[in-house]
mmCIF file of C-alpha atoms in Angstrom:
data_model
loop_
_atom_site.group_PDB
_atom_site.id
_atom_site.type_symbol
_atom_site.label_atom_id
_atom_site.label_comp_id
_atom_site.label_asym_id
_atom_site.label_seq_id
_atom_site.Cartn_x
_atom_site.Cartn_y
_atom_site.Cartn_z
ATOM 1 C CA MET D 1 100.996 119.705 73.083
ATOM 2 C CA GLU D 2 104.085 118.034 74.217
ATOM 3 C CA GLU D 3 105.148 114.693 72.555
ATOM 4 C CA ILE D 4 105.046 111.601 74.812
ATOM 5 C CA ASN D 5 106.904 108.573 73.514
ATOM 6 C CA TYR D 6 104.595 106.004 74.965
ATOM 7 C CA ASN D 7 101.493 104.614 73.117
ATOM 8 C CA GLY D 8 100.443 102.075 75.807
ATOM 9 C CA TRP D 9 98.765 102.184 79.114
ATOM 10 C CA PHE D 10 98.063 105.132 81.329
ATOM 11 C CA THR D 11 97.225 104.240 84.915
ATOM 12 C CA LEU D 12 95.112 106.213 87.166
ATOM 13 C CA GLN D 13 95.193 105.057 90.763
ATOM 14 C CA TRP D 14 91.906 106.402 92.241
ATOM 15 C CA HIS D 15 91.380 106.388 96.046
ATOM 16 C CA ILE D 16 87.506 106.775 95.834
ATOM 17 C CA THR D 17 87.194 106.875 99.663
ATOM 18 C CA HIS D 18 89.550 107.296 102.586
ATOM 19 C CA ARG D 19 87.270 105.240 104.817
ATOM 20 C CA CYS D 20 88.830 101.923 105.967
ATOM 21 C CA ASN D 21 87.966 99.249 108.408
ATOM 22 C CA LEU D 22 91.532 98.663 109.357
ATOM 23 C CA ARG D 23 94.305 100.752 110.902
ATOM 24 C CA CYS D 24 97.470 99.167 109.628
ATOM 25 C CA ALA D 25 100.865 99.836 111.238
ATOM 26 C CA HIS D 26 102.518 101.255 108.074
ATOM 27 C CA CYS D 27 99.512 103.126 106.524
ATOM 28 C CA TYR D 28 100.106 106.697 105.261
ATOM 29 C CA GLN D 29 96.467 107.628 105.595
ATOM 30 C CA ASP D 30 95.771 110.334 108.039
ATOM 31 C CA ASP D 31 92.182 111.078 107.001
ATOM 32 C CA TYR D 32 89.455 108.428 107.202
ATOM 33 C CA THR D 33 86.470 110.443 106.290
ATOM 34 C CA ALA D 34 86.936 111.778 102.666
ATOM 35 C CA PHE D 35 84.406 110.097 100.239
ATOM 36 C CA GLU D 36 83.428 110.596 96.628
ATOM 37 C CA GLU D 37 79.756 110.854 95.670
ATOM 38 C CA ARG D 38 78.448 109.139 92.433
ATOM 39 C CA ASP D 39 78.199 112.483 90.599
ATOM 40 C CA SER D 40 81.836 113.280 91.422
ATOM 41 C CA LEU D 41 82.889 109.669 90.372
ATOM 42 C CA ALA D 42 81.400 110.332 87.004
ATOM 43 C CA ARG D 43 83.120 113.639 86.543
ATOM 44 C CA VAL D 44 86.536 112.193 87.387
ATOM 45 C CA LEU D 45 85.880 109.303 84.905
ATOM 46 C CA ASP D 46 84.989 111.990 82.357
ATOM 47 C CA GLN D 47 88.313 113.706 82.965
ATOM 48 C CA TYR D 48 90.231 110.519 82.842
ATOM 49 C CA GLU D 49 88.766 109.646 79.465
ATOM 50 C CA ALA D 50 89.737 113.101 78.193
ATOM 51 C CA LEU D 51 93.234 112.583 79.221
ATOM 52 C CA LEU D 52 93.404 109.216 77.495
ATOM 53 C CA ALA D 53 91.882 110.542 74.261
ATOM 54 C CA ALA D 54 94.264 113.459 74.111
ATOM 55 C CA TYR D 55 97.276 111.147 74.170
ATOM 56 C CA HIS D 56 95.829 107.970 72.664
ATOM 57 C CA TYR D 57 96.456 105.989 75.752
ATOM 58 C CA LYS D 58 94.701 102.854 76.866
ATOM 59 C CA GLY D 59 93.044 103.238 80.285
ATOM 60 C CA TYR D 60 94.178 101.189 83.331
ATOM 61 C CA LEU D 61 92.063 102.063 86.435
ATOM 62 C CA ASN D 62 93.259 100.918 89.754
ATOM 63 C CA ILE D 63 90.526 101.569 92.248
ATOM 64 C CA THR D 64 91.507 101.719 95.929
ATOM 65 C CA GLY D 65 91.034 103.580 99.186
ATOM 66 C CA GLY D 66 91.095 103.486 102.130
ATOM 67 C CA GLU D 67 89.043 100.422 101.613
ATOM 68 C CA PRO D 68 87.074 100.591 98.297
ATOM 69 C CA LEU D 69 84.617 97.983 99.313
ATOM 70 C CA THR D 70 83.221 100.448 101.941
ATOM 71 C CA HIS D 71 82.079 102.761 99.091
ATOM 72 C CA PRO D 72 78.418 101.999 98.008
ATOM 73 C CA ASP D 73 79.035 103.038 94.394
ATOM 74 C CA LEU D 74 82.190 100.746 93.773
ATOM 75 C CA PHE D 75 80.329 98.201 91.663
ATOM 76 C CA TRP D 76 78.512 100.963 89.709
ATOM 77 C CA LEU D 77 81.962 102.632 88.969
ATOM 78 C CA LEU D 78 83.497 99.351 87.854
ATOM 79 C CA ARG D 79 80.616 98.765 85.440
ATOM 80 C CA GLU D 80 80.791 102.297 84.130
ATOM 81 C CA ALA D 81 84.508 102.179 83.490
ATOM 82 C CA ARG D 82 84.186 98.840 81.663
ATOM 83 C CA GLN D 83 81.442 100.165 79.494
ATOM 84 C CA ARG D 84 83.855 102.973 78.526
ATOM 85 C CA GLY D 85 86.550 100.386 77.571
ATOM 86 C CA ILE D 86 88.687 100.936 80.637
ATOM 87 C CA THR D 87 90.574 98.123 82.203
ATOM 88 C CA THR D 88 89.734 97.893 85.934
ATOM 89 C CA ALA D 89 91.386 96.601 89.035
ATOM 90 C CA VAL D 90 90.584 96.777 92.665
ATOM 91 C CA LEU D 91 93.253 97.131 95.528
ATOM 92 C CA THR D 92 91.738 95.965 98.749
ATOM 93 C CA ASN D 93 92.604 94.426 102.202
ATOM 94 C CA GLY D 94 90.114 91.623 101.225
ATOM 95 C CA THR D 95 88.422 91.430 104.590
ATOM 96 C CA LEU D 96 85.033 92.661 103.183
ATOM 97 C CA ILE D 97 84.806 90.159 100.292
ATOM 98 C CA GLY D 98 82.614 87.203 100.588
ATOM 99 C CA ARG D 99 80.908 85.117 98.001
ATOM 100 C CA ARG D 100 78.344 87.741 97.157
ATOM 101 C CA GLU D 101 81.007 90.506 96.723
ATOM 102 C CA ALA D 102 83.122 88.293 94.636
ATOM 103 C CA ALA D 103 80.211 87.362 92.363
ATOM 104 C CA ARG D 104 79.446 91.153 91.969
ATOM 105 C CA LEU D 105 83.066 91.862 91.049
ATOM 106 C CA LYS D 106 83.058 89.046 88.556
ATOM 107 C CA ASP D 107 79.720 90.464 87.045
ATOM 108 C CA CYS D 108 81.364 93.933 86.825
ATOM 109 C CA GLY D 109 84.146 92.512 84.663
ATOM 110 C CA VAL D 110 86.962 93.471 86.913
ATOM 111 C CA ASP D 111 90.377 92.440 85.490
ATOM 112 C CA TYR D 112 92.079 91.625 88.608
ATOM 113 C CA VAL D 113 91.924 92.146 92.419
ATOM 114 C CA GLN D 114 95.003 92.887 94.563
ATOM 115 C CA VAL D 115 94.806 91.757 98.184
ATOM 116 C CA SER D 116 97.304 92.801 100.806
ATOM 117 C CA LEU D 117 98.817 89.999 102.973
ATOM 118 C CA ASP D 118 101.841 90.940 105.071
ATOM 119 C CA GLY D 119 102.970 87.497 106.076
ATOM 120 C CA THR D 120 101.223 84.406 107.587
ATOM 121 C CA GLU D 121 98.532 84.881 110.211
ATOM 122 C CA GLN D 122 100.562 85.851 113.229
ATOM 123 C CA ALA D 123 102.598 88.433 111.427
ATOM 124 C CA HIS D 124 99.752 89.839 109.320
ATOM 125 C CA ASP D 125 97.396 90.320 112.364
ATOM 126 C CA ALA D 126 100.306 92.055 114.245
ATOM 127 C CA ILE D 127 100.417 94.725 111.366
ATOM 128 C CA ARG D 128 96.739 94.862 110.311
ATOM 129 C CA GLY D 129 94.675 93.763 113.365
ATOM 130 C CA LYS D 130 93.486 90.557 114.929
ATOM 131 C CA GLY D 131 91.281 88.531 112.737
ATOM 132 C CA SER D 132 92.283 90.367 109.534
ATOM 133 C CA PHE D 133 94.333 87.542 108.087
ATOM 134 C CA ALA D 134 91.400 84.914 108.163
ATOM 135 C CA LYS D 135 89.090 87.432 106.639
ATOM 136 C CA ALA D 136 91.364 88.285 103.855
ATOM 137 C CA VAL D 137 92.112 84.672 103.105
ATOM 138 C CA ASN D 138 88.245 84.035 102.907
ATOM 139 C CA GLY D 139 88.117 86.965 100.502
ATOM 140 C CA ILE D 140 90.876 85.401 98.257
ATOM 141 C CA ARG D 141 89.099 82.045 98.297
ATOM 142 C CA ALA D 142 85.880 83.765 97.256
ATOM 143 C CA LEU D 143 87.572 85.541 94.414
ATOM 144 C CA ARG D 144 89.340 82.537 93.170
ATOM 145 C CA SER D 145 86.074 80.675 93.227
ATOM 146 C CA GLN D 146 84.830 83.096 90.702
ATOM 147 C CA ASP D 147 88.021 82.588 88.700
ATOM 148 C CA ILE D 148 89.088 86.203 89.292
ATOM 149 C CA PHE D 149 92.859 86.895 88.743
ATOM 150 C CA VAL D 150 94.246 87.556 92.308
ATOM 151 C CA THR D 151 97.450 89.311 93.185
ATOM 152 C CA VAL D 152 98.784 89.316 96.635
ATOM 153 C CA SER D 153 100.790 92.303 97.795
ATOM 154 C CA PHE D 154 103.393 91.849 100.412
ATOM 155 C CA THR D 155 104.751 95.092 102.017
ATOM 156 C CA ALA D 156 108.170 94.399 103.294
ATOM 157 C CA GLN D 157 109.158 95.919 106.633
ATOM 158 C CA ARG D 158 111.308 94.959 109.603
ATOM 159 C CA GLN D 159 108.367 93.214 111.372
ATOM 160 C CA ASN D 160 107.773 90.658 108.573
ATOM 161 C CA LEU D 161 111.187 90.159 106.784
ATOM 162 C CA LYS D 162 111.214 86.395 107.434
ATOM 163 C CA GLU D 163 107.655 85.848 106.242
ATOM 164 C CA LEU D 164 108.049 85.974 102.468
ATOM 165 C CA PRO D 165 108.964 82.250 101.862
ATOM 166 C CA LYS D 166 106.166 81.148 104.153
ATOM 167 C CA LEU D 167 103.681 83.401 102.471
ATOM 168 C CA ALA D 168 104.846 82.215 99.064
ATOM 169 C CA ARG D 169 104.066 78.601 99.929
ATOM 170 C CA PHE D 170 100.667 79.595 101.443
ATOM 171 C CA CYS D 171 99.777 81.487 98.266
ATOM 172 C CA ARG D 172 100.373 78.298 96.231
ATOM 173 C CA VAL D 173 97.923 76.502 98.411
ATOM 174 C CA LEU D 174 95.397 79.327 97.879
ATOM 175 C CA ASP D 175 95.918 79.185 94.098
ATOM 176 C CA VAL D 176 96.882 82.863 94.113
ATOM 177 C CA ASN D 177 97.950 83.934 90.526
ATOM 178 C CA LYS D 178 100.709 86.238 91.584
ATOM 179 C CA LEU D 179 102.694 87.231 94.633
ATOM 180 C CA TRP D 180 104.736 90.458 94.536
ATOM 181 C CA TYR D 181 106.494 92.483 97.308
ATOM 182 C CA ASP D 182 107.511 96.094 97.751
ATOM 183 C CA ARG D 183 109.141 98.121 100.417
ATOM 184 C CA VAL D 184 107.249 100.176 102.978
ATOM 185 C CA VAL D 185 107.685 103.860 102.206
ATOM 186 C CA ILE D 186 107.947 106.130 105.340
ATOM 187 C CA PRO D 187 109.844 109.485 105.350
ATOM 188 C CA ALA D 188 113.058 109.102 107.370
ATOM 189 C CA GLY D 189 112.228 111.685 109.959
ATOM 190 C CA GLU D 190 108.733 110.068 110.541
ATOM 191 C CA ASP D 191 109.707 106.536 110.791
ATOM 192 C CA ILE D 192 109.320 106.357 114.613
ATOM 193 C CA LYS D 193 108.699 102.648 114.675
ATOM 194 C CA LYS D 194 111.752 102.025 112.538
ATOM 195 C CA LEU D 195 109.843 99.975 110.009
ATOM 196 C CA SER D 196 111.787 100.884 106.892
ATOM 197 C CA LEU D 197 114.434 98.488 105.606
ATOM 198 C CA THR D 198 118.096 99.325 105.275
ATOM 199 C CA ALA D 199 119.732 98.805 101.928
ATOM 200 C CA ASP D 200 121.415 95.638 103.319
ATOM 201 C CA GLU D 201 118.031 94.247 104.629
ATOM 202 C CA PHE D 202 116.358 94.978 101.212
ATOM 203 C CA ALA D 203 119.318 93.262 99.369
ATOM 204 C CA LYS D 204 118.975 90.178 101.409
ATOM 205 C CA LEU D 205 115.212 90.057 100.931
ATOM 206 C CA SER D 206 115.552 90.441 97.180
ATOM 207 C CA ARG D 207 118.054 87.626 96.982
ATOM 208 C CA LYS D 208 115.520 85.435 98.925
ATOM 209 C CA ALA D 209 112.757 86.525 96.530
ATOM 210 C CA ALA D 210 114.857 85.709 93.548
ATOM 211 C CA ARG D 211 115.262 82.079 94.724
ATOM 212 C CA LEU D 212 111.451 81.918 95.102
ATOM 213 C CA ASN D 213 111.183 83.560 91.708
ATOM 214 C CA GLN D 214 113.236 80.865 90.065
ATOM 215 C CA ARG D 215 110.791 78.382 91.516
ATOM 216 C CA GLY D 216 107.929 80.397 90.079
ATOM 217 C CA MET D 217 106.630 81.529 93.589
ATOM 218 C CA VAL D 218 107.279 85.265 93.551
ATOM 219 C CA SER D 219 107.316 88.032 90.897
ATOM 220 C CA CYS D 220 110.409 90.065 90.867
ATOM 221 C CA ALA D 221 108.692 92.876 88.839
ATOM 222 C CA ARG D 222 109.043 95.917 91.104
ATOM 223 C CA ALA D 223 111.726 98.584 91.503
ATOM 224 C CA LEU D 224 115.227 97.162 91.987
ATOM 225 C CA GLN D 225 113.786 93.776 92.719
ATOM 226 C CA PHE D 226 114.857 92.680 89.282
ATOM 227 C CA LEU D 227 118.524 92.876 90.146
ATOM 228 C CA PRO D 228 119.115 89.356 91.592
ATOM 229 C CA CYS D 229 116.457 87.696 89.266
ATOM 230 C CA LYS D 230 117.532 85.756 86.163
ATOM 231 C CA ASN D 231 114.227 86.453 84.284
ATOM 232 C CA LYS D 232 114.213 90.254 84.435
ATOM 233 C CA GLN D 233 110.976 92.086 84.291
ATOM 234 C CA ILE D 234 112.291 95.521 84.951
ATOM 235 C CA TYR D 235 109.966 97.979 86.663
ATOM 236 C CA ARG D 236 110.211 101.594 85.771
ATOM 237 C CA CYS D 237 108.777 104.275 87.906
ATOM 238 C CA THR D 238 106.242 106.225 85.686
ATOM 239 C CA ALA D 239 104.779 108.526 88.279
ATOM 240 C CA GLY D 240 103.679 111.764 86.571
ATOM 241 C CA GLU D 241 104.395 110.214 83.252
ATOM 242 C CA ARG D 242 102.001 107.273 82.787
ATOM 243 C CA LEU D 243 100.746 107.236 86.331
ATOM 244 C CA MET D 244 98.605 109.692 88.183
ATOM 245 C CA THR D 245 96.714 109.522 91.434
ATOM 246 C CA VAL D 246 93.414 111.145 92.585
ATOM 247 C CA LEU D 247 92.474 111.126 96.195
ATOM 248 C CA ALA D 248 88.918 111.048 97.539
ATOM 249 C CA ASP D 249 89.050 114.784 98.283
ATOM 250 C CA GLY D 250 90.010 115.506 94.791
ATOM 251 C CA THR D 251 93.735 116.036 95.352
ATOM 252 C CA VAL D 252 95.874 115.047 92.486
ATOM 253 C CA MET D 253 99.314 113.508 93.009
ATOM 254 C CA ALA D 254 101.778 111.640 90.710
ATOM 255 C CA CYS D 255 101.914 108.742 93.123
ATOM 256 C CA ARG D 256 100.375 108.200 96.501
ATOM 257 C CA ARG D 257 103.694 107.029 97.926
ATOM 258 C CA LEU D 258 105.412 110.278 96.694
ATOM 259 C CA PRO D 259 103.885 113.005 98.979
ATOM 260 C CA LEU D 260 103.914 115.820 96.442
ATOM 261 C CA THR D 261 100.425 117.397 95.460
ATOM 262 C CA ALA D 262 99.634 118.799 92.013
ATOM 263 C CA GLY D 263 96.382 120.720 92.566
ATOM 264 C CA ASN D 264 92.909 119.504 92.837
ATOM 265 C CA ILE D 265 90.332 118.293 90.140
ATOM 266 C CA LYS D 266 87.634 120.497 91.916
ATOM 267 C CA ASP D 267 89.710 123.586 90.770
ATOM 268 C CA SER D 268 91.002 122.238 87.403
ATOM 269 C CA ASP D 269 90.821 119.087 85.308
ATOM 270 C CA LEU D 270 92.985 116.081 85.129
ATOM 271 C CA LEU D 271 94.180 116.759 81.641
ATOM 272 C CA THR D 272 95.229 120.280 82.415
ATOM 273 C CA ILE D 273 97.007 119.264 85.524
ATOM 274 C CA TYR D 274 98.881 116.579 83.573
ATOM 275 C CA ARG D 275 99.916 118.977 80.853
ATOM 276 C CA THR D 276 100.858 122.083 82.795
ATOM 277 C CA HIS D 277 101.194 121.618 86.556
ATOM 278 C CA PRO D 278 104.942 122.438 87.565
ATOM 279 C CA GLU D 279 105.296 119.503 89.930
ATOM 280 C CA ILE D 280 104.161 116.959 87.386
ATOM 281 C CA LEU D 281 106.350 118.430 84.699
ATOM 282 C CA ARG D 282 109.443 118.478 86.937
ATOM 283 C CA LEU D 283 108.811 114.883 87.849
ATOM 284 C CA ARG D 284 108.174 113.807 84.267
ATOM 285 C CA ASN D 285 111.269 115.602 82.988
ATOM 286 C CA THR D 286 113.570 114.443 85.807
ATOM 287 C CA PRO D 287 116.827 113.310 84.050
ATOM 288 C CA LEU D 288 118.599 110.055 84.779
ATOM 289 C CA PRO D 289 120.732 110.330 87.851
ATOM 290 C CA ASP D 290 124.482 110.599 87.102
ATOM 291 C CA ALA D 291 125.185 107.595 89.260
ATOM 292 C CA CYS D 292 123.028 105.472 87.042
ATOM 293 C CA LYS D 293 124.455 106.326 83.608
ATOM 294 C CA GLY D 294 127.018 103.496 83.641
ATOM 295 C CA CYS D 295 124.344 100.848 84.326
ATOM 296 C CA ALA D 296 123.303 98.411 81.606
ATOM 297 C CA ASP D 297 119.679 98.664 82.755
ATOM 298 C CA ALA D 298 119.527 102.304 83.212
ATOM 299 C CA LYS D 299 117.267 103.003 80.282
ATOM 300 C CA GLN D 300 114.570 100.688 81.499
ATOM 301 C CA CYS D 301 114.896 101.165 85.238
ATOM 302 C CA ALA D 302 115.607 104.961 85.073
ATOM 303 C CA GLY D 303 116.946 105.228 88.691
ATOM 304 C CA GLY D 304 114.556 102.987 90.639
ATOM 305 C CA ALA D 305 111.703 104.002 92.864
ATOM 306 C CA LYS D 306 111.433 107.864 93.214
ATOM 307 C CA CYS D 307 109.193 107.451 96.268
ATOM 308 C CA ILE D 308 111.893 105.531 98.187
ATOM 309 C CA ALA D 309 114.576 108.104 97.144
ATOM 310 C CA TYR D 310 112.330 110.931 98.327
ATOM 311 C CA ALA D 311 111.541 109.193 101.619
ATOM 312 C CA LYS D 312 115.194 108.475 102.344
ATOM 313 C CA THR D 313 116.886 111.672 100.996
ATOM 314 C CA GLY D 314 114.282 114.309 100.486
ATOM 315 C CA ARG D 315 115.005 114.244 96.659
ATOM 316 C CA TYR D 316 113.480 112.105 93.863
ATOM 317 C CA ASP D 317 116.075 113.014 91.272
ATOM 318 C CA LEU D 318 118.652 110.842 93.141
ATOM 319 C CA PRO D 319 119.234 107.083 92.445
ATOM 320 C CA ASP D 320 117.035 104.709 94.642
ATOM 321 C CA PRO D 321 119.192 104.503 97.902
ATOM 322 C CA ASP D 322 118.769 100.804 98.071
ATOM 323 C CA CYS D 323 120.426 100.051 94.769
ATOM 324 C CA PRO D 324 123.860 98.489 95.271
ATOM 325 C CA ARG D 325 124.872 99.309 91.659
ATOM 326 C CA ALA D 326 124.278 102.978 92.089
ATOM 327 C CA SER D 327 126.607 103.243 94.988
ATOM 328 C CA LYS D 328 129.371 101.354 93.159
ATOM 329 C CA LEU D 329 129.006 103.313 90.030
ATOM 330 C CA SER D 330 129.098 106.713 91.805
ATOM 331 C CA LEU D 331 132.302 105.602 93.548
ATOM 332 C CA SER D 332 133.923 104.701 90.284
ATOM 333 C CA THR D 333 133.175 107.963 88.478
#
């Protein structure tokens, strides 16, 4: 067995269904039918436990979709995972959560719920559909009324670049616990709507977020977003290392945003795939990009977001293309 130098969390992002009640402009979903039955859910949970035990990891289970609230066994799965000592979270669009659903999530012991908001009402509805903002906000209010920790996720794209400050103020009113942002990930050749940010646009957004961060309104904890922040919480991409993804049809990926498959749990098991699949091993053993070796934060950052590098260059072993430091360092060497 290979030696892993981490004794902390191992995250499984589990898409228990591909069904969704929305059709968002930036969604990477191309199938809205795949769906895991309860027996299959239990088998995946068994496989996840086996991986955790083999490497002495603590389990962190992110349950998502599609829209996970469309799955009738979501609450059963949350309870089952908690009984096995696994930390649980639900990633949702929030539109299907009312008082009853929030109470059930609380009863299941969910550790936090992440709700997607892509700006204030007009901007959010333009991306996710008319009326979706109001429903998501009602969901957040229901969750907070149960004292459930709520994170709002903002996906930055050209349509909503100016929305972050307004959304930050609104999240304070909603008593949201945390607001973080990330970049939309669309392969360069497929970005027909030109939603992806340029490096300059991302830099400007990050500086704006840093000002909000200093006022305690936005977390700067994702890839590269620590650069302008004074209180650094440096995010490291752990895809294939301490993060694996299982889709509703059993497909295994290191990360949903990195479109490289690594087999299927119907043909193998999660532990075997983690230990032996060539794609996972290549990803896990990817060296630090040369352009990052002179950076003071290289050890923690490890080159930024591999999914962004792959989307923009077709290679995940290159530095995150949106990093201003990498371009400067590469020119000086």
